[in-house]
Amino acid sequence: MTSQLVPNNSSHWNQQKVLETVRGLKELSLQEKTVLEQMLQNENTKMEDIIKSSATLQDLEHSLVALAKQIADKNSMREEMKTEPDASEAASNAIKLALQKYEENKVSIQTTSLKAILKILQKVEKKPSDNRNRQLKMSNVVVKKFVTKVKGGEQLMAACGYERTEVGDKKTEHLLMKDTDLAVLKVGISLIQEKIKELKSGGGKPAVKRQSTKVLCPCGFWGTTDQDGLCSVCYKKKMFGSPENTKQVEAKSATSAKGSWKPKFKKARIKLKALHRFRLGVKTCSRIIQKNKKRCFECNKKVGILGFECRCMYVFCDLHRFPDSHKCTFDYKRLHQNKLKKDNKVVVHDKISKLD
């Protein structure tokens, strides 16, 4: 196309001339040309501005091409916005499915579990940067009771953005929220609140009772479909961990009793008494054991705590406390001999002098 110089006044481009230039543009598609033609017929302000500002035919062509591309970009952006799936809508659908799964539980279990999960989500919404609420241990009592042991609990947490992953060197299982999407959290909180209100008002559906049928458990015993095809023992192991046998508990209690200090202390006391008697020189003849030490061993007089214990290990009253008054069996001679041996060490000169 040849550019033609025209004076820049209000009436130098007529509508027919502009239409011809639009139809003659090879850079534009047929759809883009029709859009520009419609704009020209409707007397659009943008089109009028272009016509007034362009002095030559070449300027008019360039400005019309730029306008057509601008309109095409806007249309493509709108189409992309329409075709892109909304994350909050997908999350709301997933949360609704999880809440439908919740209806298999009892109403009381549903309400307690939903309240616990609601608290967790509200804490994350208040403080999105806090890792304590975004990282939940699977061994935690709250997570065990209100999430893992409830049908649909883990599904609901996954729909709200939590993932089951292993964390740390010990590889402990956690429910982890990597990225906090506040829009998804708000949707989840609103849906859970609606569900709790529905359950409180009595609008919740009763728990679906499934007909239980007999199924063979992997251990060999009969189980039921209510207990995931397991027998009662295997189901308890799965839900609550392996229970300890009564024999194991008894053995543990016995070992703990053996390991206590009281029986050991009694044995040590008996040994010390025997050693004490041997060292002090008590004769090893058959002895009568004094059972009641609150009475005198000689006259059987009541002494209480004021009795005197002799070295022969019997308790006597004030009259019979001396050795000659109660036929004492203690060997005083041997006692003094041992004492002399301890106090007076043997001093002997070396027979042979040692060489330095």
PDB file of C-alpha atoms in Angstrom, residues 31-167:
ATOM      1  CA  GLN A  31     -12.165 -11.863  12.342  1.00  0.00           C
ATOM      2  CA  GLU A  32      -9.970  -8.913  13.367  1.00  0.00           C
ATOM      3  CA  LYS A  33     -11.091  -6.941  10.264  1.00  0.00           C
ATOM      4  CA  THR A  34     -14.779  -7.508  11.135  1.00  0.00           C
ATOM      5  CA  VAL A  35     -14.159  -6.267  14.705  1.00  0.00           C
ATOM      6  CA  LEU A  36     -12.563  -3.050  13.375  1.00  0.00           C
ATOM      7  CA  GLU A  37     -15.426  -2.562  10.887  1.00  0.00           C
ATOM      8  CA  GLN A  38     -17.991  -2.887  13.693  1.00  0.00           C
ATOM      9  CA  MET A  39     -16.070  -0.348  15.769  1.00  0.00           C
ATOM     10  CA  LEU A  40     -16.053   2.051  12.835  1.00  0.00           C
ATOM     11  CA  GLN A  41     -19.803   1.649  12.233  1.00  0.00           C
ATOM     12  CA  ASN A  42     -20.604   2.097  15.966  1.00  0.00           C
ATOM     13  CA  GLU A  43     -18.435   5.258  16.020  1.00  0.00           C
ATOM     14  CA  ASN A  44     -16.111   4.019  18.760  1.00  0.00           C
ATOM     15  CA  THR A  45     -14.052   6.706  20.536  1.00  0.00           C
ATOM     16  CA  LYS A  46     -10.787   4.794  20.100  1.00  0.00           C
ATOM     17  CA  MET A  47     -11.364   4.533  16.379  1.00  0.00           C
ATOM     18  CA  GLU A  48     -12.185   8.246  16.139  1.00  0.00           C
ATOM     19  CA  ASP A  49      -8.996   9.131  18.036  1.00  0.00           C
ATOM     20  CA  ILE A  50      -6.927   7.021  15.643  1.00  0.00           C
ATOM     21  CA  ILE A  51      -8.501   8.654  12.583  1.00  0.00           C
ATOM     22  CA  LYS A  52      -7.905  12.166  13.936  1.00  0.00           C
ATOM     23  CA  SER A  53      -4.300  11.527  15.053  1.00  0.00           C
ATOM     24  CA  SER A  54      -3.064   9.784  11.869  1.00  0.00           C
ATOM     25  CA  ALA A  55      -1.745  12.235   9.270  1.00  0.00           C
ATOM     26  CA  THR A  56      -0.803   9.770   6.530  1.00  0.00           C
ATOM     27  CA  LEU A  57      -2.217   6.497   5.250  1.00  0.00           C
ATOM     28  CA  GLN A  58       0.787   4.609   6.597  1.00  0.00           C
ATOM     29  CA  ASP A  59       0.161   6.010  10.107  1.00  0.00           C
ATOM     30  CA  LEU A  60      -3.472   4.969   9.857  1.00  0.00           C
ATOM     31  CA  GLU A  61      -2.517   1.410   8.820  1.00  0.00           C
ATOM     32  CA  HIS A  62      -0.017   1.036  11.702  1.00  0.00           C
ATOM     33  CA  SER A  63      -2.464   2.370  14.296  1.00  0.00           C
ATOM     34  CA  LEU A  64      -5.295   0.103  13.036  1.00  0.00           C
ATOM     35  CA  VAL A  65      -3.016  -3.007  13.229  1.00  0.00           C
ATOM     36  CA  ALA A  66      -1.938  -2.057  16.782  1.00  0.00           C
ATOM     37  CA  LEU A  67      -5.583  -1.616  17.843  1.00  0.00           C
ATOM     38  CA  ALA A  68      -6.573  -4.980  16.359  1.00  0.00           C
ATOM     39  CA  LYS A  69      -3.722  -6.772  18.194  1.00  0.00           C
ATOM     40  CA  GLN A  70      -4.651  -5.052  21.479  1.00  0.00           C
ATOM     41  CA  ILE A  71      -8.264  -6.251  21.158  1.00  0.00           C
ATOM     42  CA  ALA A  72      -7.095  -9.791  20.268  1.00  0.00           C
ATOM     43  CA  ASP A  73      -4.826  -9.936  23.374  1.00  0.00           C
ATOM     44  CA  LYS A  74      -7.707  -8.851  25.608  1.00  0.00           C
ATOM     45  CA  ASN A  75      -9.995 -11.508  24.150  1.00  0.00           C
ATOM     46  CA  SER A  76      -7.376 -14.253  24.615  1.00  0.00           C
ATOM     47  CA  MET A  77      -6.881 -13.199  28.261  1.00  0.00           C
ATOM     48  CA  ARG A  78     -10.611 -13.447  28.874  1.00  0.00           C
ATOM     49  CA  GLU A  79     -10.735 -16.919  27.301  1.00  0.00           C
ATOM     50  CA  GLU A  80      -7.826 -18.085  29.469  1.00  0.00           C
ATOM     51  CA  MET A  81      -9.552 -16.771  32.580  1.00  0.00           C
ATOM     52  CA  LYS A  82     -12.639 -18.731  31.609  1.00  0.00           C
ATOM     53  CA  THR A  83     -10.797 -21.953  30.775  1.00  0.00           C
ATOM     54  CA  GLU A  84      -8.489 -21.933  33.860  1.00  0.00           C
ATOM     55  CA  PRO A  85      -9.968 -24.089  36.645  1.00  0.00           C
ATOM     56  CA  ASP A  86     -10.544 -22.266  39.933  1.00  0.00           C
ATOM     57  CA  ALA A  87      -8.522 -23.852  42.780  1.00  0.00           C
ATOM     58  CA  SER A  88     -11.104 -22.895  45.405  1.00  0.00           C
ATOM     59  CA  GLU A  89     -13.893 -24.624  43.425  1.00  0.00           C
ATOM     60  CA  ALA A  90     -11.847 -27.833  43.141  1.00  0.00           C
ATOM     61  CA  ALA A  91     -11.051 -27.679  46.868  1.00  0.00           C
ATOM     62  CA  SER A  92     -14.727 -27.106  47.769  1.00  0.00           C
ATOM     63  CA  ASN A  93     -15.735 -30.170  45.714  1.00  0.00           C
ATOM     64  CA  ALA A  94     -13.068 -32.295  47.454  1.00  0.00           C
ATOM     65  CA  ILE A  95     -14.167 -31.037  50.904  1.00  0.00           C
ATOM     66  CA  LYS A  96     -17.814 -31.817  50.110  1.00  0.00           C
ATOM     67  CA  LEU A  97     -16.851 -35.378  49.122  1.00  0.00           C
ATOM     68  CA  ALA A  98     -14.927 -35.793  52.379  1.00  0.00           C
ATOM     69  CA  LEU A  99     -17.891 -34.500  54.387  1.00  0.00           C
ATOM     70  CA  GLN A 100     -20.117 -37.038  52.612  1.00  0.00           C
ATOM     71  CA  LYS A 101     -17.677 -39.752  53.775  1.00  0.00           C
ATOM     72  CA  TYR A 102     -18.086 -38.369  57.332  1.00  0.00           C
ATOM     73  CA  GLU A 103     -21.744 -39.428  57.315  1.00  0.00           C
ATOM     74  CA  GLU A 104     -20.642 -43.052  57.818  1.00  0.00           C
ATOM     75  CA  ASN A 105     -19.602 -42.111  61.400  1.00  0.00           C
ATOM     76  CA  LYS A 106     -21.845 -41.420  64.383  1.00  0.00           C
ATOM     77  CA  VAL A 107     -23.151 -37.859  64.812  1.00  0.00           C
ATOM     78  CA  SER A 108     -21.179 -37.327  68.047  1.00  0.00           C
ATOM     79  CA  ILE A 109     -17.933 -38.469  66.376  1.00  0.00           C
ATOM     80  CA  GLN A 110     -18.643 -36.205  63.382  1.00  0.00           C
ATOM     81  CA  THR A 111     -19.135 -33.088  65.531  1.00  0.00           C
ATOM     82  CA  THR A 112     -16.073 -33.641  67.774  1.00  0.00           C
ATOM     83  CA  SER A 113     -13.807 -34.412  64.810  1.00  0.00           C
ATOM     84  CA  LEU A 114     -15.034 -31.448  62.742  1.00  0.00           C
ATOM     85  CA  LYS A 115     -14.594 -29.068  65.706  1.00  0.00           C
ATOM     86  CA  ALA A 116     -10.998 -30.234  66.207  1.00  0.00           C
ATOM     87  CA  ILE A 117     -10.152 -29.838  62.489  1.00  0.00           C
ATOM     88  CA  LEU A 118     -11.887 -26.422  62.431  1.00  0.00           C
ATOM     89  CA  LYS A 119      -9.666 -25.211  65.296  1.00  0.00           C
ATOM     90  CA  ILE A 120      -6.523 -26.327  63.429  1.00  0.00           C
ATOM     91  CA  LEU A 121      -7.590 -24.554  60.212  1.00  0.00           C
ATOM     92  CA  GLN A 122      -8.526 -21.351  62.074  1.00  0.00           C
ATOM     93  CA  LYS A 123      -5.079 -21.295  63.734  1.00  0.00           C
ATOM     94  CA  VAL A 124      -3.410 -21.655  60.315  1.00  0.00           C
ATOM     95  CA  GLU A 125      -5.606 -18.853  58.907  1.00  0.00           C
ATOM     96  CA  LYS A 126      -4.605 -16.515  61.772  1.00  0.00           C
ATOM     97  CA  LYS A 127      -0.868 -17.304  61.556  1.00  0.00           C
ATOM     98  CA  PRO A 128      -0.029 -18.766  58.112  1.00  0.00           C
ATOM     99  CA  SER A 129       3.744 -18.520  58.732  1.00  0.00           C
ATOM    100  CA  ASP A 130       3.599 -20.575  61.984  1.00  0.00           C
ATOM    101  CA  ASN A 131       4.955 -24.080  61.260  1.00  0.00           C
ATOM    102  CA  ARG A 132       3.506 -25.632  64.440  1.00  0.00           C
ATOM    103  CA  ASN A 133      -0.032 -25.598  63.057  1.00  0.00           C
ATOM    104  CA  ARG A 134       1.057 -26.518  59.525  1.00  0.00           C
ATOM    105  CA  GLN A 135       3.102 -29.530  60.716  1.00  0.00           C
ATOM    106  CA  LEU A 136       1.109 -32.107  62.742  1.00  0.00           C
ATOM    107  CA  LYS A 137       2.589 -35.374  64.075  1.00  0.00           C
ATOM    108  CA  MET A 138       0.623 -38.523  63.244  1.00  0.00           C
ATOM    109  CA  SER A 139       1.428 -39.822  66.761  1.00  0.00           C
ATOM    110  CA  ASN A 140      -0.285 -36.766  68.307  1.00  0.00           C
ATOM    111  CA  VAL A 141      -3.333 -37.677  70.444  1.00  0.00           C
ATOM    112  CA  VAL A 142      -5.614 -35.112  68.737  1.00  0.00           C
ATOM    113  CA  VAL A 143      -4.599 -36.241  65.226  1.00  0.00           C
ATOM    114  CA  LYS A 144      -5.021 -39.924  66.152  1.00  0.00           C
ATOM    115  CA  LYS A 145      -8.416 -39.490  67.814  1.00  0.00           C
ATOM    116  CA  PHE A 146     -10.085 -36.908  65.548  1.00  0.00           C
ATOM    117  CA  VAL A 147      -8.407 -37.424  62.133  1.00  0.00           C
ATOM    118  CA  THR A 148      -6.920 -40.882  61.496  1.00  0.00           C
ATOM    119  CA  LYS A 149      -9.494 -42.956  63.410  1.00  0.00           C
ATOM    120  CA  VAL A 150     -12.456 -41.091  61.844  1.00  0.00           C
ATOM    121  CA  LYS A 151     -13.732 -42.123  58.413  1.00  0.00           C
ATOM    122  CA  GLY A 152     -13.056 -39.253  56.000  1.00  0.00           C
ATOM    123  CA  GLY A 153     -10.756 -37.382  58.405  1.00  0.00           C
ATOM    124  CA  GLU A 154      -7.549 -37.731  56.391  1.00  0.00           C
ATOM    125  CA  GLN A 155      -9.492 -37.064  53.177  1.00  0.00           C
ATOM    126  CA  LEU A 156     -10.787 -33.779  54.626  1.00  0.00           C
ATOM    127  CA  MET A 157      -7.300 -32.704  55.740  1.00  0.00           C
ATOM    128  CA  ALA A 158      -5.916 -33.538  52.272  1.00  0.00           C
ATOM    129  CA  ALA A 159      -8.669 -31.443  50.647  1.00  0.00           C
ATOM    130  CA  CYS A 160      -7.711 -28.498  52.887  1.00  0.00           C
ATOM    131  CA  GLY A 161      -4.037 -28.715  51.794  1.00  0.00           C
ATOM    132  CA  TYR A 162      -2.376 -31.200  54.191  1.00  0.00           C
ATOM    133  CA  GLU A 163      -0.189 -34.043  52.908  1.00  0.00           C
ATOM    134  CA  ARG A 164       1.041 -37.175  54.720  1.00  0.00           C
ATOM    135  CA  THR A 165       4.866 -37.054  54.588  1.00  0.00           C
ATOM    136  CA  GLU A 166       7.924 -38.290  56.516  1.00  0.00           C
ATOM    137  CA  VAL A 167       9.968 -35.548  58.226  1.00  0.00           C
TER     138      VAL A 167
END
